[in-house]
Coordinates of C-alpha atoms and ligand atoms in Angstrom, one line a residue:
X1 CA -17.4 6.4 19.4
X2 CA -17.9 9.7 17.8
X3 CA -14.9 11.3 16.3
X4 CA -16.1 14.6 15.2
X5 CA -17.4 16.5 18.2
X6 CA -14.2 18.6 18.3
X7 CA -11.9 20.1 15.6
X8 CA -8.5 18.5 16.0
X9 CA -7.0 20.3 12.9
X10 CA -5.5 23.0 15.2
X11 CA -3.1 20.4 16.5
X12 CA -1.6 19.9 13.1
X13 CA 1.3 22.2 12.1
X14 CA -0.1 24.3 9.2
X15 CA 3.3 24.8 7.6
X16 CA 4.1 21.1 7.5
X17 CA 0.6 20.4 6.3
X18 CA 1.1 22.8 3.4
X19 CA 4.4 21.1 2.6
X20 CA 2.7 17.7 2.6
X21 CA 0.1 19.0 0.1
X22 CA 2.8 20.4 -2.1
X23 CA 4.7 17.0 -1.9
X24 CA 1.5 15.2 -2.9
X25 CA 1.1 17.4 -6.0
X26 CA 4.7 18.0 -7.1
X27 CA 6.4 14.7 -6.1
X28 CA 3.6 12.2 -5.6
X29 CA 1.7 13.1 -8.7
X30 CA 3.8 15.6 -10.6
X31 CA 0.4 16.8 -11.8
X32 CA 0.7 18.2 -15.3
X33 CA -0.7 21.6 -16.4
X34 CA -4.2 21.0 -17.7
X35 CA -4.4 17.5 -16.2
X36 CA -7.6 16.5 -14.3
X37 CA -7.5 14.9 -10.9
X38 CA -9.8 12.4 -9.2
X39 CA -9.3 12.7 -5.5
X40 CA -10.8 10.5 -2.7
X41 CA -10.6 11.5 0.9
X42 CA -12.6 11.1 4.2
X43 CA -14.4 14.1 5.6
X44 CA -12.1 14.1 8.6
X45 CA -9.0 14.7 6.3
X46 CA -10.5 17.8 4.9
X47 CA -7.8 20.2 6.1
X48 CA -5.2 18.3 4.1
X49 CA -7.5 17.7 1.1
X50 CA -8.3 21.4 0.8
X51 CA -4.6 22.2 0.7
X52 CA -4.0 19.6 -1.9
X53 CA -6.7 21.0 -4.1
X54 CA -5.2 24.4 -3.7
X55 CA -1.8 23.2 -4.8
X56 CA -3.3 21.2 -7.6
X57 CA -4.9 24.3 -9.1
X58 CA -1.8 26.4 -8.5
X59 CA 0.1 23.7 -10.5
X60 CA -2.3 24.2 -13.4
X61 CA -4.8 21.4 -12.8
X62 CA -7.7 21.1 -15.2
X63 CA -10.6 19.9 -13.1
X64 CA -10.2 18.4 -9.6
X65 CA -13.1 16.2 -8.5
X66 CA -13.1 15.2 -4.8
X67 CA -15.1 12.1 -3.6
X68 CA -15.6 11.9 0.1
X69 CA -16.3 9.1 2.6
X70 CA -17.0 9.1 6.3
X71 CA -16.3 6.4 8.9
X72 CA -19.7 6.9 10.6
X73 CA -21.5 6.5 7.3
X74 CA -19.6 3.4 6.5
X75 CA -20.5 1.9 9.9
X76 CA -24.2 2.9 9.5
X77 CA -24.4 0.5 6.5
X78 CA -23.0 -2.4 8.5
X79 CA -25.3 -1.7 11.5
X80 CA -28.5 -1.0 9.6
X81 CA -28.1 -2.0 6.0
X82 CA -30.1 -4.9 4.6
X83 CA -28.2 -8.1 4.2
X84 CA -28.7 -8.5 0.4
X85 CA -27.0 -5.1 -0.1
X86 CA -23.5 -6.4 0.9
X87 CA -22.9 -8.0 -2.4
X88 CA -23.3 -4.6 -4.1
X89 CA -20.9 -1.8 -4.9
X90 CA -21.3 1.6 -6.7
X91 CA -20.2 0.3 -10.0
X92 CA -21.3 3.5 -11.8
X93 CA -18.8 5.4 -9.7
X94 CA -15.9 3.1 -10.5
X95 CA -16.9 3.1 -14.2
X96 CA -16.7 6.9 -14.1
X97 CA -13.3 6.8 -12.4
X98 CA -12.0 4.4 -15.0
X99 CA -13.3 6.7 -17.7
X100 CA -11.7 9.7 -16.2
X101 CA -8.3 7.8 -16.1
X102 CA -8.7 6.7 -19.7
X103 CA -9.2 10.4 -20.6
X104 CA -6.0 11.4 -18.7
X105 CA -7.0 12.2 -15.2
X106 CA -4.5 11.5 -12.3
X107 CA -5.6 9.8 -9.1
X108 CA -4.9 10.8 -5.5
X109 CA -6.1 9.1 -2.3
X110 CA -5.9 10.7 1.1
X111 CA -5.9 8.0 3.8
X112 CA -6.4 8.3 7.5
X113 CA -9.4 6.1 8.4
X114 CA -9.8 4.1 11.6
X115 CA -7.8 0.9 11.1
X116 CA -10.3 -1.1 13.2
X117 CA -13.5 0.5 11.9
X118 CA -15.1 -2.8 10.9
X119 CA -13.5 -5.2 13.4
X120 CA -16.7 -5.5 15.4
X121 CA -18.7 -6.3 12.2
X122 CA -19.6 -9.7 10.7
X123 CA -16.4 -10.8 8.8
X124 CA -18.5 -12.6 6.2
X125 CA -20.3 -9.3 5.4
X126 CA -17.0 -7.4 5.4
X127 CA -15.6 -9.9 3.0
X128 CA -18.7 -9.7 0.7
X129 CA -18.6 -5.9 0.7
X130 CA -14.9 -5.9 -0.1
X131 CA -15.3 -8.5 -2.9
X132 CA -18.1 -6.5 -4.4
X133 CA -15.9 -3.4 -4.4
X134 CA -13.0 -5.4 -5.8
X135 CA -15.1 -6.6 -8.7
X136 CA -16.8 -3.3 -9.4
X137 CA -13.5 -1.3 -9.3
X138 CA -11.5 -3.7 -11.4
X139 CA -11.4 -1.6 -14.6
X140 CA -10.4 1.5 -12.5
X141 CA -7.9 -0.5 -10.4
X142 CA -6.2 -2.0 -13.5
X143 CA -5.3 1.5 -14.6
X144 CA -3.6 1.9 -11.3
X145 CA -1.9 -1.5 -11.0
X146 CA -0.9 -1.3 -14.7
X147 CA 0.5 2.2 -14.0
X148 CA -1.4 3.7 -16.9
X149 CA -1.6 7.0 -15.0
X150 CA 0.3 9.0 -12.4
X151 CA -1.3 8.3 -9.0
X152 CA -0.3 8.6 -5.3
X153 CA -1.5 8.2 -1.7
X154 CA -0.8 10.5 1.2
X155 CA -2.0 10.3 4.8
X156 CA -3.8 12.6 7.3
X157 CA -3.8 12.1 11.1
X158 CA -7.5 11.4 11.9
X159 CA -8.5 11.0 15.5
X160 CA -9.6 7.3 15.6
X161 CA -6.4 6.3 13.8
X162 CA -4.3 8.4 16.2
X163 CA -6.0 6.8 19.2
X164 CA -5.1 3.4 18.0
X165 CA -1.5 4.3 17.3
X166 CA -1.0 6.1 20.6
X167 CA -3.6 4.4 23.0
X168 CA -2.0 5.8 26.1
X169 CA -2.1 9.4 25.1
X170 CA -4.8 12.0 25.4
X171 CA -6.6 12.7 22.1
X172 CA -4.8 16.0 21.6
X173 CA -1.4 14.4 22.1
X174 CA -2.2 11.4 20.0
X175 CA -3.2 13.5 17.0
X176 CA -0.2 15.8 17.3
X177 CA 2.1 12.8 17.6
X178 CA 0.6 11.0 14.6
X179 CA 0.8 14.3 12.6
X180 CA 4.5 14.6 13.4
X181 CA 5.1 10.9 12.5
X182 CA 3.4 11.4 9.2
X183 CA 5.3 14.6 8.4
X184 CA 8.6 13.0 9.3
X185 CA 8.0 9.8 7.3
X186 CA 6.7 11.8 4.3
X187 CA 9.8 14.1 4.4
X188 CA 7.6 17.2 5.0
X189 CA 9.4 18.3 8.1
X190 CA 12.5 19.9 6.5
X191 CA 12.8 23.2 4.8
X192 CA 13.4 21.7 1.3
X193 CA 11.0 18.8 1.0
X194 CA 11.2 18.6 -2.8
X195 CA 15.1 18.4 -2.6
X196 CA 14.8 15.8 0.1
X197 CA 12.6 13.6 -2.1
X198 CA 15.1 14.0 -5.0
X199 CA 17.9 12.7 -2.9
X200 CA 15.7 9.9 -1.5
X201 CA 14.6 8.8 -5.0
X202 CA 18.2 8.7 -6.1
X203 CA 19.1 6.4 -3.2
X204 CA 16.3 4.0 -4.0
X205 CA 17.3 4.0 -7.7
X206 CA 20.8 2.8 -6.7
X207 CA 19.2 -0.2 -4.9
X208 CA 17.0 -1.1 -7.8
X209 CA 19.9 -0.9 -10.2
X210 CA 22.0 -3.2 -8.1
X211 CA 19.2 -5.8 -7.8
X212 CA 18.4 -5.5 -11.6
X213 CA 22.1 -6.0 -12.3
X214 CA 22.1 -9.3 -10.5
X215 CA 18.8 -10.6 -12.0
X216 CA 18.3 -13.1 -9.3
X217 CA 16.2 -16.2 -10.0
X218 CA 14.8 -16.3 -6.4
X219 CA 15.1 -14.7 -2.9
X220 CA 15.3 -16.7 0.3
X221 CA 14.1 -15.2 3.6
X222 CA 15.3 -16.9 6.8
X223 CA 14.4 -15.9 10.3
X224 CA 12.3 -16.9 13.3
X225 CA 9.3 -18.9 12.0
X226 CA 10.4 -18.2 8.4
X227 CA 12.2 -20.1 5.7
X228 CA 10.7 -18.9 2.5
X229 CA 12.0 -19.1 -1.1
X230 CA 10.3 -16.6 -3.4
X231 CA 11.0 -17.3 -7.0
X232 CA 11.1 -14.1 -9.1
X233 CA 9.1 -13.7 -12.3
X234 CA 10.9 -14.2 -15.6
X235 CA 12.0 -10.8 -16.9
X236 CA 11.1 -9.1 -13.6
X237 CA 12.3 -5.6 -12.9
X238 CA 12.9 -4.1 -9.5
X239 CA 11.3 -0.7 -8.9
X240 CA 11.3 1.9 -6.1
X241 CA 10.8 5.5 -5.5
X242 CA 9.9 7.7 -8.5
X243 CA 8.9 5.9 -11.7
X244 CA 7.5 6.8 -15.1
X245 CA 3.8 5.9 -15.6
X246 CA 2.6 4.8 -19.1
X247 CA 1.2 8.4 -19.6
X248 CA 4.9 9.6 -19.5
X249 CA 4.6 11.3 -16.1
X250 CA 7.2 10.5 -13.4
X251 CA 5.5 10.1 -10.0
X252 CA 5.9 8.7 -6.6
X253 CA 2.9 6.4 -6.1
X254 CA 3.2 6.2 -2.3
X255 CA 4.0 9.0 0.1
X256 CA 5.9 7.9 2.2
X257 CA 7.9 5.1 0.4
X258 CA 11.1 3.3 1.4
X259 CA 10.6 0.0 -0.5
X260 CA 12.2 -1.5 -3.6
X261 CA 9.9 -4.2 -5.0
X262 CA 9.3 -6.6 -7.8
X263 CA 7.0 -9.3 -9.1
X264 CA 7.5 -12.8 -7.7
X265 CA 6.8 -15.9 -9.8
X266 CA 3.3 -17.0 -8.8
X267 CA 4.1 -20.7 -9.3
X268 CA 7.6 -20.7 -7.7
X269 CA 7.2 -19.9 -4.0
X270 CA 7.8 -22.5 -1.3
X271 CA 8.4 -22.8 2.4
X272 CA 6.8 -21.1 5.4
X273 CA 6.7 -17.5 6.6
X274 CA 5.5 -15.7 9.7
X275 CA 4.3 -12.1 9.7
X276 CA 6.3 -9.6 11.8
X277 CA 3.6 -6.9 12.2
X278 CA -0.2 -7.0 12.4
X279 CA -2.0 -6.3 9.2
X280 CA -4.9 -3.9 9.1
X281 CA -7.1 -5.0 6.3
X282 CA -10.3 -3.0 5.5
X283 CA -11.0 -2.3 9.2
X284 CA -10.0 -5.6 10.6
X285 CA -6.7 -6.5 12.3
X286 CA -5.0 -9.7 11.3
X287 CA -2.1 -10.7 13.6
X288 CA 0.6 -13.4 13.8
X289 CA -0.1 -14.7 10.3
X290 CA 1.7 -17.9 9.5
X291 CA 1.4 -19.6 6.1
X292 CA 3.0 -22.4 4.1
X293 CA 3.5 -22.3 0.4
X294 CA 3.7 -25.2 -2.1
X295 CA 4.5 -24.5 -5.7
X296 CA 3.4 -20.9 -5.2
X297 CA 0.2 -21.6 -3.5
X298 CA -0.7 -21.1 0.2
X299 CA -1.7 -24.6 1.4
X300 CA -1.9 -23.8 5.2
X301 CA -2.7 -20.5 6.9
X302 CA -3.3 -19.4 10.5
X303 CA -3.5 -16.2 12.5
X304 CA -3.9 -15.4 16.2
X305 CA -6.3 -12.6 15.4
X306 CA -8.6 -12.1 12.4
X307 CA -8.3 -15.7 11.2
X308 CA -11.8 -15.7 9.7
X309 CA -11.1 -12.6 7.7
X310 CA -7.8 -14.0 6.5
X311 CA -9.4 -17.3 5.4
X312 CA -12.1 -15.4 3.5
X313 CA -9.5 -13.2 1.9
X314 CA -7.6 -16.3 0.7
X315 CA -10.8 -17.7 -0.8
X316 CA -11.5 -14.5 -2.8
X317 CA -10.2 -16.1 -6.0
X318 CA -7.5 -18.5 -7.3
X319 CA -4.8 -15.7 -7.3
X320 CA -5.5 -14.7 -3.7
X321 CA -3.4 -17.6 -2.4
X322 CA -0.4 -16.6 -4.5
X323 CA 2.1 -13.7 -4.3
X324 CA 1.9 -10.6 -6.5
X325 CA 4.8 -8.6 -4.9
X326 CA 7.9 -9.0 -2.9
X327 CA 9.6 -5.9 -1.4
X328 CA 12.8 -5.1 0.5
X329 CA 13.0 -2.4 3.2
X330 CA 16.0 -2.1 5.6
X331 CA 15.1 -2.4 9.2
X332 CA 16.8 1.0 9.7
X333 CA 14.3 2.8 7.5
X334 CA 13.1 6.0 9.2
X335 CA 9.6 4.5 9.7
X336 CA 11.0 1.4 11.3
X337 CA 13.3 3.4 13.5
X338 CA 10.4 5.5 14.7
X339 CA 9.2 2.3 16.4
X340 CA 5.6 3.3 15.7
X341 CA 3.2 0.6 14.6
X342 CA 0.8 2.6 12.3
X343 CA -1.8 -0.1 11.7
X344 CA -1.8 1.2 8.1
X345 CA 0.0 -0.5 5.3
X346 CA 1.1 2.7 3.6
X347 CA 3.4 3.2 6.6
X348 CA 4.0 -0.2 8.0
X349 CA 5.0 -1.7 4.7
X350 CA 7.8 0.9 4.6
X351 CA 9.2 -0.3 7.9
X352 CA 9.8 -3.9 6.8
X353 CA 10.4 -6.3 4.0
X354 CA 7.0 -7.6 2.9
X355 CA 5.1 -9.8 0.4
X356 CA 1.7 -9.2 -1.1
X357 CA -1.0 -11.7 -1.8
X358 CA -2.8 -11.2 -5.1
X359 CA -2.5 -9.0 -8.1
X360 CA 1.0 -8.3 -9.4
X361 CA 2.2 -5.0 -10.8
X362 CA 2.6 -5.2 -14.6
X363 CA 5.2 -2.4 -14.5
X364 CA 7.6 -4.7 -12.5
X365 CA 8.7 -6.4 -15.7
X366 CA 11.3 -5.4 -18.3
X367 CA 9.3 -3.6 -20.9
X368 CA 6.2 -4.2 -18.7
X369 CA 4.2 -1.5 -20.5
X370 CA 4.1 -3.5 -23.7
X371 CA 3.3 -7.0 -22.3
X372 CA -0.1 -8.5 -22.7
X373 CA -2.0 -10.1 -19.8
X374 CA -1.1 -13.5 -21.2
X375 CA 2.6 -12.7 -21.5
X376 CA 2.6 -11.5 -17.9
X377 CA 0.9 -14.7 -16.7
X378 CA 3.4 -16.8 -18.7
X379 CA 6.3 -15.0 -17.0
X380 CA 4.9 -15.8 -13.6
X381 CA 2.8 -12.7 -12.9
X382 CA -0.2 -13.3 -10.6
X383 CA -3.8 -12.2 -11.2
X384 CA -6.3 -11.5 -8.5
X385 CA -9.0 -9.1 -7.3
X386 CA -6.9 -8.4 -4.2
X387 CA -3.5 -7.0 -3.5
X388 CA -2.7 -7.2 0.3
X389 CA 0.8 -6.4 1.6
X390 CA 2.0 -8.0 4.9
X391 CA 5.2 -7.6 6.7
X392 CA 7.7 -10.4 7.0
X393 CA 10.9 -8.5 7.7
X394 CA 12.6 -7.6 11.0
X395 CA 16.1 -7.2 12.5
X396 CA 16.3 -11.0 12.7
X397 CA 15.6 -11.8 9.1
X398 CA 18.3 -12.5 6.5
X399 CA 17.7 -12.4 2.7
X400 CA 19.8 -14.1 0.1
X401 CA 19.7 -13.8 -3.7
X402 CA 19.7 -17.1 -5.5
X403 CA 21.2 -17.1 -9.0
X404 CA 19.9 -19.5 -11.7
X405 CA 22.9 -21.8 -11.1
X406 CA 22.0 -22.1 -7.4
X407 CA 24.8 -19.9 -6.1
X408 CA 23.8 -17.3 -3.6
X409 CA 24.6 -13.6 -2.8
X410 CA 23.9 -12.0 0.5
X411 CA 21.3 -9.3 0.0
X412 CA 20.3 -8.5 3.6
X413 CA 21.8 -9.5 7.0
X414 CA 19.8 -8.9 10.2
X415 CA 17.4 -6.7 8.3
X416 CA 20.1 -4.4 6.7
X417 CA 21.5 -4.3 3.2
X418 CA 24.5 -6.6 3.1
Ligands
ZN501 ZN1 5.0 -2.9 -1.3
ZN502 ZN1 1.9 -3.8 -2.3

């Protein structure tokens, strides 16, 4: 399917698009005067990306460097590329990105790709290509997961994505609807988007302060198909909304964001859990995930769709079977209330409580910026090439906080803050 015969950008409200670009620079990044910016985007998201670059320079950016991808070009590799090439990645590019971050550049990603782009391709090849990228991009990714720099992600309504979210609508209606949904979720639809983000960040801060005050030893999730106890890392800290990167800049790493999240203890997770929404992972849909944990490790896993890919993901490395994040999102979040399944983690993870397999965020520890890798591991932080969020919350899931003495405190009831 070709997605570029027509220009769909006319269906996207230019005022709201401009607001989203402003949010990306002023809230998402808080780009500093003179700061460089490394920006990745698909060609199809160009209308938003151009606006973002404009706002970046108006905010005093040093040098903005865009790096573009294209779904058709990605597919051409899988259709016609030689097999040996799937273990390779553009290491030189990621080395350059890591260097730019070391020298102070901020990072922005514009997302909007087809969630099922690679679902028709050989899962073994998809896994090999993803693993090669994970390995090659590790030095650059560590600057992101370690929160060394201010970074953010925003979304643009590309046609193939819109078609999947609204399969029963015409292309025009699907793109317009997805655009509206993105603007609403990103708080770009009101007259004072910067003020709206200030209020939202304050509300999220209240939640993290309550959770940090309790300092729970574990959380227990119960619901249909789920009875999961997630130990929390020693000295973990809950975060959410705006936070201060190690370079001193306060930024909102995801636009939108509704979650408060922390680091689970990689060796203290037990029980079983079922996913409540499909997961779109690098172009493949994985649905009805059901796993069982023993001493932090997934010992059984199944999925009704994408099982091959899930199994390959779990075999990426030792840390891929353990948790690196646990996040709480009320079922009444605006994204959840929209009832839209976005097939995109940036949105779907903000509709539901979720857990992530793989790498933990070093910043989710008290004084996290000053901990060594060994100290993070000793406190229960997980290490992996992957970080994959999947949704386990719904209006039927309860969450309890468990104190060290075994006593419990209701945290969520039927998906809402208790
Ligand atoms: Zn999350
Ligand atoms: Zn995550």
